């Protein structure tokens, strides 16, 4: 099992570097995790990181980290606009997201591989990612597409609680912390994400349908799409992810 890398280079950008590099078990894995809000992409990324060494690169985490780290300090106008859009459940403008990802291109070149979580989210972003990867001669291995019923998505979103400090994710029913309201890892008080409120999560689901589902066809045409049923326990979904991914990789090698 690989230890979780601290992702400082991804979360902070600029000159920041990770104190512990991600480490590959075998050839590096470079994948995109695709699926509706609350489907369990972050949960699966944490499990896959532990066994593959590929680092979870979540664009949502960049925004949440910026908000938490800035507490009290002025944010750049672009980050302000991004956080406002995020709280409403809308997408952050493509230009802002692409600027952040381009600044972190070294994370896509990381020898440990990567799992992009929440990016790309539009066809414009997917095309930009293709260009970035081609320019850097980095191949994409697969796009894991997680599928879950709307009812179950609503339950997962409503019960989620997160640690703003170390980013650990809990669920009030399916993954409660040992001490109610406190993070198991760092003891910080857990919070409900602002965009998990019912009004914002309804917007997020609608935005996903409109802007992100076209990526299913986009990656299917490139023979990268791997379907994974996201019902069941995190461990069951993880086993399904591994099996489907290995079957897909075997067809390419
Ligand atoms: P982002 O942070 O990417 O959120 P998301 O895609 O909406 O995904 P979530 O984090 O909500 O869910 P998840 O699939 O990771 O589920 P999780 O594992 O936590 O984006 C947030 C916002 O940022 C966007 O709305 C947008 O504004 C902005 N943004 C980010 N990237 C952008 C981009 N590229 N372009 C434009 N805007 C962008 O699981 C959910 C819950 O269910 C947890 O409580 C978990 O414990 C539980 N759970 C997970 N799996 C299971 C299981 N198998 N059984 C039972 N419970 C489970």
PDB file of C-alpha atoms and ligand atoms in Angstrom:
ATOM      1  CA  UNK A   1       0.000   0.000   0.000  1.00  0.00           C
ATOM      2  CA  UNK A   2       1.272   3.483  -0.862  1.00  0.00           C
ATOM      3  CA  UNK A   3       0.984   6.290   1.707  1.00  0.00           C
ATOM      4  CA  UNK A   4      -1.249   9.161   0.568  1.00  0.00           C
ATOM      5  CA  UNK A   5       0.914  11.911  -0.984  1.00  0.00           C
ATOM      6  CA  UNK A   6       0.276  15.386   0.486  1.00  0.00           C
ATOM      7  CA  UNK A   7      -0.605  16.880  -2.966  1.00  0.00           C
ATOM      8  CA  UNK A   8       0.989  20.237  -2.041  1.00  0.00           C
ATOM      9  CA  UNK A   9       2.107  20.847  -5.643  1.00  0.00           C
ATOM     10  CA  UNK A  10      -1.465  20.366  -6.871  1.00  0.00           C
ATOM     11  CA  UNK A  11      -3.314  22.171  -4.101  1.00  0.00           C
ATOM     12  CA  UNK A  12      -1.023  25.212  -3.876  1.00  0.00           C
ATOM     13  CA  UNK A  13       0.371  25.554  -7.424  1.00  0.00           C
ATOM     14  CA  UNK A  14       3.275  27.951  -8.020  1.00  0.00           C
ATOM     15  CA  UNK A  15       6.607  26.684  -6.712  1.00  0.00           C
ATOM     16  CA  UNK A  16       5.082  24.305  -4.160  1.00  0.00           C
ATOM     17  CA  UNK A  17       6.350  20.741  -4.209  1.00  0.00           C
ATOM     18  CA  UNK A  18       5.038  17.610  -2.514  1.00  0.00           C
ATOM     19  CA  UNK A  19       6.874  16.510   0.610  1.00  0.00           C
ATOM     20  CA  UNK A  20       6.211  12.921  -0.446  1.00  0.00           C
ATOM     21  CA  UNK A  21       6.018  12.109  -4.128  1.00  0.00           C
ATOM     22  CA  UNK A  22       3.356   9.711  -5.298  1.00  0.00           C
ATOM     23  CA  UNK A  23       4.915   6.355  -6.118  1.00  0.00           C
ATOM     24  CA  UNK A  24       3.894   3.970  -8.851  1.00  0.00           C
ATOM     25  CA  UNK A  25       3.376   0.237  -8.304  1.00  0.00           C
ATOM     26  CA  UNK A  26       4.416  -0.849 -11.775  1.00  0.00           C
ATOM     27  CA  UNK A  27       3.754   1.406 -14.771  1.00  0.00           C
ATOM     28  CA  UNK A  28       2.207   4.765 -13.803  1.00  0.00           C
ATOM     29  CA  UNK A  29      -1.559   4.947 -14.097  1.00  0.00           C
ATOM     30  CA  UNK A  30      -3.061   8.040 -15.736  1.00  0.00           C
ATOM     31  CA  UNK A  31      -6.804   8.168 -15.559  1.00  0.00           C
ATOM     32  CA  UNK A  32      -9.808  10.487 -15.435  1.00  0.00           C
ATOM     33  CA  UNK A  33     -12.632   9.835 -12.943  1.00  0.00           C
ATOM     34  CA  UNK A  34     -15.986  10.839 -14.418  1.00  0.00           C
ATOM     35  CA  UNK A  35     -19.362  10.829 -12.705  1.00  0.00           C
ATOM     36  CA  UNK A  36     -22.116  12.926 -11.156  1.00  0.00           C
ATOM     37  CA  UNK A  37     -21.633  14.968  -7.975  1.00  0.00           C
ATOM     38  CA  UNK A  38     -21.616  12.644  -4.970  1.00  0.00           C
ATOM     39  CA  UNK A  39     -21.154   9.445  -6.986  1.00  0.00           C
ATOM     40  CA  UNK A  40     -18.010   8.610  -4.986  1.00  0.00           C
ATOM     41  CA  UNK A  41     -15.124   9.759  -7.230  1.00  0.00           C
ATOM     42  CA  UNK A  42     -13.129  11.155  -4.314  1.00  0.00           C
ATOM     43  CA  UNK A  43     -13.774   8.042  -2.224  1.00  0.00           C
ATOM     44  CA  UNK A  44     -12.571   5.774  -5.026  1.00  0.00           C
ATOM     45  CA  UNK A  45      -9.575   8.033  -5.728  1.00  0.00           C
ATOM     46  CA  UNK A  46      -8.422   7.611  -2.119  1.00  0.00           C
ATOM     47  CA  UNK A  47      -8.680   3.803  -2.388  1.00  0.00           C
ATOM     48  CA  UNK A  48      -6.974   3.676  -5.791  1.00  0.00           C
ATOM     49  CA  UNK A  49      -4.157   5.968  -4.638  1.00  0.00           C
ATOM     50  CA  UNK A  50      -3.360   3.600  -1.809  1.00  0.00           C
ATOM     51  CA  UNK A  51      -2.779   0.667  -4.161  1.00  0.00           C
ATOM     52  CA  UNK A  52      -1.568   2.317  -7.382  1.00  0.00           C
ATOM     53  CA  UNK A  53       0.386   5.314  -6.073  1.00  0.00           C
ATOM     54  CA  UNK A  54      -1.319   7.603  -8.606  1.00  0.00           C
ATOM     55  CA  UNK A  55      -2.180  10.949  -7.023  1.00  0.00           C
ATOM     56  CA  UNK A  56      -5.746  12.356  -6.805  1.00  0.00           C
ATOM     57  CA  UNK A  57      -5.830  15.638  -8.713  1.00  0.00           C
ATOM     58  CA  UNK A  58      -9.181  17.224  -7.826  1.00  0.00           C
ATOM     59  CA  UNK A  59      -9.974  20.664  -9.228  1.00  0.00           C
ATOM     60  CA  UNK A  60     -12.708  21.086  -6.583  1.00  0.00           C
ATOM     61  CA  UNK A  61     -10.048  20.569  -3.882  1.00  0.00           C
ATOM     62  CA  UNK A  62      -7.947  23.411  -5.361  1.00  0.00           C
ATOM     63  CA  UNK A  63     -10.872  25.813  -4.904  1.00  0.00           C
ATOM     64  CA  UNK A  64     -11.778  24.552  -1.422  1.00  0.00           C
ATOM     65  CA  UNK A  65      -8.118  24.713  -0.361  1.00  0.00           C
ATOM     66  CA  UNK A  66      -7.779  28.299  -1.643  1.00  0.00           C
ATOM     67  CA  UNK A  67     -10.827  29.345   0.348  1.00  0.00           C
ATOM     68  CA  UNK A  68      -9.624  27.675   3.544  1.00  0.00           C
ATOM     69  CA  UNK A  69      -6.005  28.855   3.208  1.00  0.00           C
ATOM     70  CA  UNK A  70      -6.980  32.450   2.405  1.00  0.00           C
ATOM     71  CA  UNK A  71      -9.162  32.883   5.531  1.00  0.00           C
ATOM     72  CA  UNK A  72      -9.049  36.625   6.142  1.00  0.00           C
ATOM     73  CA  UNK A  73      -6.800  37.459   3.178  1.00  0.00           C
ATOM     74  CA  UNK A  74      -8.118  38.887  -0.100  1.00  0.00           C
ATOM     75  CA  UNK A  75      -8.599  36.368  -2.907  1.00  0.00           C
ATOM     76  CA  UNK A  76      -7.726  37.146  -6.516  1.00  0.00           C
ATOM     77  CA  UNK A  77     -10.756  38.345  -8.554  1.00  0.00           C
ATOM     78  CA  UNK A  78     -10.677  35.107 -10.589  1.00  0.00           C
ATOM     79  CA  UNK A  79     -10.674  32.935  -7.451  1.00  0.00           C
ATOM     80  CA  UNK A  80     -13.461  35.061  -5.943  1.00  0.00           C
ATOM     81  CA  UNK A  81     -15.559  34.516  -9.054  1.00  0.00           C
ATOM     82  CA  UNK A  82     -14.725  30.796  -9.000  1.00  0.00           C
ATOM     83  CA  UNK A  83     -15.832  30.347  -5.382  1.00  0.00           C
ATOM     84  CA  UNK A  84     -19.065  32.291  -5.970  1.00  0.00           C
ATOM     85  CA  UNK A  85     -19.899  29.998  -8.922  1.00  0.00           C
ATOM     86  CA  UNK A  86     -19.013  26.923  -6.875  1.00  0.00           C
ATOM     87  CA  UNK A  87     -21.256  27.913  -3.945  1.00  0.00           C
ATOM     88  CA  UNK A  88     -24.182  28.312  -6.321  1.00  0.00           C
ATOM     89  CA  UNK A  89     -23.451  24.850  -7.753  1.00  0.00           C
ATOM     90  CA  UNK A  90     -22.444  26.253 -11.149  1.00  0.00           C
ATOM     91  CA  UNK A  91     -19.274  25.504 -13.078  1.00  0.00           C
ATOM     92  CA  UNK A  92     -16.239  27.713 -12.717  1.00  0.00           C
ATOM     93  CA  UNK A  93     -15.403  29.341 -16.094  1.00  0.00           C
ATOM     94  CA  UNK A  94     -13.309  27.110 -18.359  1.00  0.00           C
ATOM     95  CA  UNK A  95     -10.580  29.770 -18.672  1.00  0.00           C
ATOM     96  CA  UNK A  96     -10.043  29.873 -14.887  1.00  0.00           C
ATOM     97  CA  UNK A  97      -9.929  26.084 -14.557  1.00  0.00           C
ATOM     98  CA  UNK A  98      -7.572  25.695 -17.514  1.00  0.00           C
ATOM     99  CA  UNK A  99      -5.208  28.360 -16.149  1.00  0.00           C
ATOM    100  CA  UNK A 100      -5.009  26.464 -12.833  1.00  0.00           C
ATOM    101  CA  UNK A 101      -4.413  23.082 -14.479  1.00  0.00           C
ATOM    102  CA  UNK A 102      -1.822  24.471 -16.917  1.00  0.00           C
ATOM    103  CA  UNK A 103       0.059  26.031 -14.002  1.00  0.00           C
ATOM    104  CA  UNK A 104       0.161  22.536 -12.455  1.00  0.00           C
ATOM    105  CA  UNK A 105       1.346  20.702 -15.584  1.00  0.00           C
ATOM    106  CA  UNK A 106       4.187  19.106 -13.575  1.00  0.00           C
ATOM    107  CA  UNK A 107       1.504  17.108 -11.694  1.00  0.00           C
ATOM    108  CA  UNK A 108       0.354  15.598 -15.002  1.00  0.00           C
ATOM    109  CA  UNK A 109       3.972  14.713 -15.756  1.00  0.00           C
ATOM    110  CA  UNK A 110       4.499  13.139 -12.308  1.00  0.00           C
ATOM    111  CA  UNK A 111       6.199   9.731 -12.681  1.00  0.00           C
ATOM    112  CA  UNK A 112       3.719   8.334 -10.145  1.00  0.00           C
ATOM    113  CA  UNK A 113       0.798   8.927 -12.527  1.00  0.00           C
ATOM    114  CA  UNK A 114      -2.466  10.738 -11.752  1.00  0.00           C
ATOM    115  CA  UNK A 115      -6.209  10.441 -11.244  1.00  0.00           C
ATOM    116  CA  UNK A 116      -7.965  13.558 -12.461  1.00  0.00           C
ATOM    117  CA  UNK A 117     -11.104  14.047 -10.345  1.00  0.00           C
ATOM    118  CA  UNK A 118     -13.617  16.671 -11.479  1.00  0.00           C
ATOM    119  CA  UNK A 119     -11.574  17.692 -14.517  1.00  0.00           C
ATOM    120  CA  UNK A 120     -12.346  17.759 -17.384  1.00  0.00           C
ATOM    121  CA  UNK A 121     -15.984  18.713 -16.954  1.00  0.00           C
ATOM    122  CA  UNK A 122     -16.788  20.232 -20.349  1.00  0.00           C
ATOM    123  CA  UNK A 123     -15.838  19.371 -23.918  1.00  0.00           C
ATOM    124  CA  UNK A 124     -13.698  22.539 -24.038  1.00  0.00           C
ATOM    125  CA  UNK A 125     -11.763  21.296 -20.993  1.00  0.00           C
ATOM    126  CA  UNK A 126     -11.407  17.787 -22.456  1.00  0.00           C
ATOM    127  CA  UNK A 127      -9.977  19.174 -25.699  1.00  0.00           C
ATOM    128  CA  UNK A 128      -7.563  21.368 -23.733  1.00  0.00           C
ATOM    129  CA  UNK A 129      -6.483  18.345 -21.664  1.00  0.00           C
ATOM    130  CA  UNK A 130      -5.839  16.355 -24.846  1.00  0.00           C
ATOM    131  CA  UNK A 131      -3.602  19.171 -26.118  1.00  0.00           C
ATOM    132  CA  UNK A 132      -1.727  19.486 -22.812  1.00  0.00           C
ATOM    133  CA  UNK A 133      -1.095  15.740 -22.610  1.00  0.00           C
ATOM    134  CA  UNK A 134      -0.021  15.520 -26.265  1.00  0.00           C
ATOM    135  CA  UNK A 135       2.385  18.461 -25.876  1.00  0.00           C
ATOM    136  CA  UNK A 136       3.927  16.709 -22.875  1.00  0.00           C
ATOM    137  CA  UNK A 137       3.865  13.231 -24.462  1.00  0.00           C
ATOM    138  CA  UNK A 138       1.798  11.850 -21.590  1.00  0.00           C
ATOM    139  CA  UNK A 139      -0.734   9.165 -22.572  1.00  0.00           C
ATOM    140  CA  UNK A 140      -4.161   8.831 -20.924  1.00  0.00           C
ATOM    141  CA  UNK A 141      -4.879   5.202 -19.960  1.00  0.00           C
ATOM    142  CA  UNK A 142      -8.590   5.234 -19.181  1.00  0.00           C
ATOM    143  CA  UNK A 143     -11.649   7.212 -18.115  1.00  0.00           C
ATOM    144  CA  UNK A 144     -13.536   5.501 -15.289  1.00  0.00           C
ATOM    145  CA  UNK A 145     -17.177   6.468 -15.564  1.00  0.00           C
ATOM    146  CA  UNK A 146     -19.157   5.866 -12.337  1.00  0.00           C
ATOM    147  CA  UNK A 147     -22.921   5.348 -12.580  1.00  0.00           C
ATOM    148  CA  UNK A 148     -25.455   5.679  -9.743  1.00  0.00           C
ATOM    149  CA  UNK A 149     -29.209   6.258  -9.415  1.00  0.00           C
ATOM    150  CA  UNK A 150     -30.422   9.801  -8.678  1.00  0.00           C
ATOM    151  CA  UNK A 151     -31.968   8.660  -5.374  1.00  0.00           C
ATOM    152  CA  UNK A 152     -28.651   7.264  -4.132  1.00  0.00           C
ATOM    153  CA  UNK A 153     -26.767  10.383  -5.325  1.00  0.00           C
ATOM    154  CA  UNK A 154     -29.086  12.537  -3.209  1.00  0.00           C
ATOM    155  CA  UNK A 155     -28.474  10.344  -0.116  1.00  0.00           C
ATOM    156  CA  UNK A 156     -24.693  10.459  -0.568  1.00  0.00           C
ATOM    157  CA  UNK A 157     -24.622  14.242  -1.034  1.00  0.00           C
ATOM    158  CA  UNK A 158     -26.982  15.014   1.865  1.00  0.00           C
ATOM    159  CA  UNK A 159     -25.011  12.882   4.346  1.00  0.00           C
ATOM    160  CA  UNK A 160     -21.509  13.978   3.374  1.00  0.00           C
ATOM    161  CA  UNK A 161     -19.370  15.807   5.915  1.00  0.00           C
ATOM    162  CA  UNK A 162     -15.783  16.874   5.218  1.00  0.00           C
ATOM    163  CA  UNK A 163     -12.747  17.990   7.142  1.00  0.00           C
ATOM    164  CA  UNK A 164     -11.730  21.466   5.891  1.00  0.00           C
ATOM    165  CA  UNK A 165      -8.225  20.904   7.258  1.00  0.00           C
ATOM    166  CA  UNK A 166      -7.068  17.518   5.899  1.00  0.00           C
ATOM    167  CA  UNK A 167      -9.871  17.024   3.298  1.00  0.00           C
ATOM    168  CA  UNK A 168     -11.004  13.649   4.708  1.00  0.00           C
ATOM    169  CA  UNK A 169     -14.554  12.763   3.643  1.00  0.00           C
ATOM    170  CA  UNK A 170     -17.203  11.131   5.860  1.00  0.00           C
ATOM    171  CA  UNK A 171     -20.851  10.204   5.600  1.00  0.00           C
ATOM    172  CA  UNK A 172     -23.253  10.513   8.524  1.00  0.00           C
ATOM    173  CA  UNK A 173     -24.754   7.073   7.874  1.00  0.00           C
ATOM    174  CA  UNK A 174     -22.261   5.041   5.852  1.00  0.00           C
ATOM    175  CA  UNK A 175     -18.935   6.402   7.135  1.00  0.00           C
ATOM    176  CA  UNK A 176     -19.397   8.283  10.399  1.00  0.00           C
ATOM    177  CA  UNK A 177     -16.329   9.591  12.267  1.00  0.00           C
ATOM    178  CA  UNK A 178     -15.364   7.818  15.511  1.00  0.00           C
ATOM    179  CA  UNK A 179     -16.220  10.956  17.539  1.00  0.00           C
ATOM    180  CA  UNK A 180     -19.347  12.710  16.262  1.00  0.00           C
ATOM    181  CA  UNK A 181     -18.502  15.887  14.323  1.00  0.00           C
ATOM    182  CA  UNK A 182     -14.685  15.506  14.540  1.00  0.00           C
ATOM    183  CA  UNK A 183     -12.172  14.335  11.952  1.00  0.00           C
ATOM    184  CA  UNK A 184     -10.601  10.957  12.813  1.00  0.00           C
ATOM    185  CA  UNK A 185      -7.249  12.050  11.357  1.00  0.00           C
ATOM    186  CA  UNK A 186      -6.688  15.591  12.662  1.00  0.00           C
ATOM    187  CA  UNK A 187      -9.535  16.258  15.124  1.00  0.00           C
ATOM    188  CA  UNK A 188     -10.833  19.334  13.259  1.00  0.00           C
ATOM    189  CA  UNK A 189     -14.611  19.973  13.324  1.00  0.00           C
ATOM    190  CA  UNK A 190     -16.329  18.503  10.267  1.00  0.00           C
ATOM    191  CA  UNK A 191     -18.444  20.718   8.024  1.00  0.00           C
ATOM    192  CA  UNK A 192     -21.103  20.308   5.370  1.00  0.00           C
ATOM    193  CA  UNK A 193     -19.920  21.679   2.020  1.00  0.00           C
ATOM    194  CA  UNK A 194     -21.872  24.798   1.013  1.00  0.00           C
ATOM    195  CA  UNK A 195     -22.555  23.257  -2.390  1.00  0.00           C
ATOM    196  CA  UNK A 196     -24.082  20.178  -0.721  1.00  0.00           C
ATOM    197  CA  UNK A 197     -27.086  22.253   0.405  1.00  0.00           C
ATOM    198  CA  UNK A 198     -30.201  21.079  -1.475  1.00  0.00           C
ATOM    199  CA  UNK A 199     -30.535  24.186  -3.702  1.00  0.00           C
ATOM    200  CA  UNK A 200     -26.890  24.066  -4.827  1.00  0.00           C
ATOM    201  CA  UNK A 201     -26.784  20.266  -5.242  1.00  0.00           C
ATOM    202  CA  UNK A 202     -29.867  20.422  -7.524  1.00  0.00           C
ATOM    203  CA  UNK A 203     -28.014  22.944  -9.710  1.00  0.00           C
ATOM    204  CA  UNK A 204     -24.889  20.737  -9.724  1.00  0.00           C
ATOM    205  CA  UNK A 205     -26.805  17.686 -10.916  1.00  0.00           C
ATOM    206  CA  UNK A 206     -28.463  19.700 -13.709  1.00  0.00           C
ATOM    207  CA  UNK A 207     -25.129  21.211 -14.739  1.00  0.00           C
ATOM    208  CA  UNK A 208     -23.585  17.734 -14.798  1.00  0.00           C
ATOM    209  CA  UNK A 209     -26.297  16.462 -17.147  1.00  0.00           C
ATOM    210  CA  UNK A 210     -25.920  19.401 -19.506  1.00  0.00           C
ATOM    211  CA  UNK A 211     -22.178  20.090 -19.550  1.00  0.00           C
ATOM    212  CA  UNK A 212     -20.405  16.914 -18.456  1.00  0.00           C
ATOM    213  CA  UNK A 213     -22.406  13.996 -19.871  1.00  0.00           C
ATOM    214  CA  UNK A 214     -21.233  14.876 -23.433  1.00  0.00           C
ATOM    215  CA  UNK A 215     -17.815  13.665 -22.238  1.00  0.00           C
ATOM    216  CA  UNK A 216     -19.160  10.111 -22.098  1.00  0.00           C
ATOM    217  CA  UNK A 217     -19.429  10.062 -25.905  1.00  0.00           C
ATOM    218  CA  UNK A 218     -16.229  12.059 -26.240  1.00  0.00           C
ATOM    219  CA  UNK A 219     -14.168   9.407 -24.434  1.00  0.00           C
ATOM    220  CA  UNK A 220     -16.141   6.471 -25.809  1.00  0.00           C
ATOM    221  CA  UNK A 221     -15.116   7.552 -29.314  1.00  0.00           C
ATOM    222  CA  UNK A 222     -11.484   7.504 -28.141  1.00  0.00           C
ATOM    223  CA  UNK A 223     -11.888   3.964 -26.697  1.00  0.00           C
ATOM    224  CA  UNK A 224     -10.967   5.182 -23.223  1.00  0.00           C
ATOM    225  CA  UNK A 225     -14.295   4.764 -21.437  1.00  0.00           C
ATOM    226  CA  UNK A 226     -14.649   2.149 -18.679  1.00  0.00           C
ATOM    227  CA  UNK A 227     -18.105   1.831 -17.057  1.00  0.00           C
ATOM    228  CA  UNK A 228     -18.319   1.129 -13.330  1.00  0.00           C
ATOM    229  CA  UNK A 229     -21.520   0.527 -11.360  1.00  0.00           C
ATOM    230  CA  UNK A 230     -21.172   2.762  -8.270  1.00  0.00           C
ATOM    231  CA  UNK A 231     -23.869   1.044  -6.161  1.00  0.00           C
ATOM    232  CA  UNK A 232     -22.739  -0.893  -3.092  1.00  0.00           C
ATOM    233  CA  UNK A 233     -20.072  -0.298  -0.470  1.00  0.00           C
ATOM    234  CA  UNK A 234     -16.949   1.737  -1.287  1.00  0.00           C
ATOM    235  CA  UNK A 235     -14.912  -1.488  -1.135  1.00  0.00           C
ATOM    236  CA  UNK A 236     -17.262  -3.285  -3.558  1.00  0.00           C
ATOM    237  CA  UNK A 237     -17.094  -0.345  -5.979  1.00  0.00           C
ATOM    238  CA  UNK A 238     -13.322  -0.284  -5.610  1.00  0.00           C
ATOM    239  CA  UNK A 239     -13.031  -3.995  -6.489  1.00  0.00           C
ATOM    240  CA  UNK A 240     -15.264  -3.393  -9.528  1.00  0.00           C
ATOM    241  CA  UNK A 241     -13.105  -0.416 -10.554  1.00  0.00           C
ATOM    242  CA  UNK A 242      -9.904  -2.461 -10.348  1.00  0.00           C
ATOM    243  CA  UNK A 243     -11.347  -5.385 -12.289  1.00  0.00           C
ATOM    244  CA  UNK A 244     -12.779  -3.166 -15.043  1.00  0.00           C
ATOM    245  CA  UNK A 245      -9.611  -1.103 -15.260  1.00  0.00           C
ATOM    246  CA  UNK A 246      -7.332  -4.139 -15.510  1.00  0.00           C
ATOM    247  CA  UNK A 247      -9.546  -5.642 -18.214  1.00  0.00           C
ATOM    248  CA  UNK A 248      -9.377  -2.361 -20.152  1.00  0.00           C
ATOM    249  CA  UNK A 249      -5.602  -2.033 -19.757  1.00  0.00           C
ATOM    250  CA  UNK A 250      -5.116  -5.650 -20.877  1.00  0.00           C
ATOM    251  CA  UNK A 251      -6.787  -4.814 -24.204  1.00  0.00           C
ATOM    252  CA  UNK A 252      -4.294  -1.989 -24.773  1.00  0.00           C
ATOM    253  CA  UNK A 253      -1.035  -3.765 -23.875  1.00  0.00           C
TER     254      UNK A 253
HETATM  255  P1  LIG B   1     -15.937  18.739  -7.073  1.00  0.00           P
HETATM  256  O1  LIG B   1     -15.229  18.936  -5.819  1.00  0.00           O
HETATM  257  O2  LIG B   1     -15.227  18.125  -8.234  1.00  0.00           O
HETATM  258  O3  LIG B   1     -17.268  17.988  -6.755  1.00  0.00           O
HETATM  259  P2  LIG B   1     -18.142  16.927  -7.586  1.00  0.00           P
HETATM  260  O4  LIG B   1     -17.668  16.480  -8.898  1.00  0.00           O
HETATM  261  O5  LIG B   1     -19.474  17.574  -7.583  1.00  0.00           O
HETATM  262  O6  LIG B   1     -17.988  15.657  -6.794  1.00  0.00           O
HETATM  263  P3  LIG B   1     -18.186  15.527  -5.302  1.00  0.00           P
HETATM  264  O7  LIG B   1     -16.948  15.937  -4.565  1.00  0.00           O
HETATM  265  O8  LIG B   1     -19.465  16.203  -4.889  1.00  0.00           O
HETATM  266  O9  LIG B   1     -18.481  13.974  -5.129  1.00  0.00           O
HETATM  267  P4  LIG B   1     -17.595  12.689  -5.290  1.00  0.00           P
HETATM  268  O10 LIG B   1     -18.010  11.989  -6.530  1.00  0.00           O
HETATM  269  O11 LIG B   1     -16.133  12.966  -5.110  1.00  0.00           O
HETATM  270  O12 LIG B   1     -18.163  11.867  -4.056  1.00  0.00           O
HETATM  271  P5  LIG B   1     -17.486  11.497  -2.640  1.00  0.00           P
HETATM  272  O13 LIG B   1     -16.421  10.486  -2.802  1.00  0.00           O
HETATM  273  O14 LIG B   1     -17.174  12.732  -1.866  1.00  0.00           O
HETATM  274  O15 LIG B   1     -16.490  20.126  -7.642  1.00  0.00           O
HETATM  275  C1  LIG B   1     -17.154  21.044  -6.809  1.00  0.00           C
HETATM  276  C2  LIG B   1     -17.406  22.331  -7.581  1.00  0.00           C
HETATM  277  O16 LIG B   1     -16.156  22.931  -7.965  1.00  0.00           O
HETATM  278  C3  LIG B   1     -18.183  22.204  -8.896  1.00  0.00           C
HETATM  279  O17 LIG B   1     -19.580  22.171  -8.673  1.00  0.00           O
HETATM  280  C4  LIG B   1     -17.711  23.460  -9.625  1.00  0.00           C
HETATM  281  O18 LIG B   1     -18.351  24.608  -9.137  1.00  0.00           O
HETATM  282  C5  LIG B   1     -16.253  23.546  -9.238  1.00  0.00           C
HETATM  283  N1  LIG B   1     -15.388  22.829 -10.180  1.00  0.00           N
HETATM  284  C6  LIG B   1     -14.542  21.801  -9.863  1.00  0.00           C
HETATM  285  N2  LIG B   1     -13.906  21.351 -10.963  1.00  0.00           N
HETATM  286  C7  LIG B   1     -14.366  22.098 -11.998  1.00  0.00           C
HETATM  287  C8  LIG B   1     -14.096  22.085 -13.392  1.00  0.00           C
HETATM  288  N3  LIG B   1     -13.227  21.220 -13.936  1.00  0.00           N
HETATM  289  N4  LIG B   1     -14.764  22.981 -14.172  1.00  0.00           N
HETATM  290  C9  LIG B   1     -15.613  23.860 -13.646  1.00  0.00           C
HETATM  291  N5  LIG B   1     -15.920  23.915 -12.338  1.00  0.00           N
HETATM  292  C10 LIG B   1     -15.294  23.042 -11.512  1.00  0.00           C
HETATM  293  O19 LIG B   1     -18.741  10.737  -1.965  1.00  0.00           O
HETATM  294  C11 LIG B   1     -19.922  11.455  -1.621  1.00  0.00           C
HETATM  295  C12 LIG B   1     -20.435  10.948  -0.265  1.00  0.00           C
HETATM  296  O20 LIG B   1     -20.878   9.591  -0.408  1.00  0.00           O
HETATM  297  C13 LIG B   1     -19.385  10.935   0.855  1.00  0.00           C
HETATM  298  O21 LIG B   1     -20.000  11.273   2.062  1.00  0.00           O
HETATM  299  C14 LIG B   1     -18.882   9.470   0.887  1.00  0.00           C
HETATM  300  O22 LIG B   1     -18.437   9.087   2.167  1.00  0.00           O
HETATM  301  C15 LIG B   1     -20.134   8.711   0.461  1.00  0.00           C
HETATM  302  N6  LIG B   1     -19.838   7.518  -0.341  1.00  0.00           N
HETATM  303  C16 LIG B   1     -18.939   7.435  -1.361  1.00  0.00           C
HETATM  304  N7  LIG B   1     -18.962   6.203  -1.896  1.00  0.00           N
HETATM  305  C17 LIG B   1     -19.904   5.509  -1.206  1.00  0.00           C
HETATM  306  C18 LIG B   1     -20.421   4.171  -1.295  1.00  0.00           C
HETATM  307  N8  LIG B   1     -19.940   3.305  -2.219  1.00  0.00           N
HETATM  308  N9  LIG B   1     -21.405   3.786  -0.444  1.00  0.00           N
HETATM  309  C19 LIG B   1     -21.876   4.640   0.484  1.00  0.00           C
HETATM  310  N10 LIG B   1     -21.444   5.922   0.635  1.00  0.00           N
HETATM  311  C20 LIG B   1     -20.470   6.348  -0.219  1.00  0.00           C
END
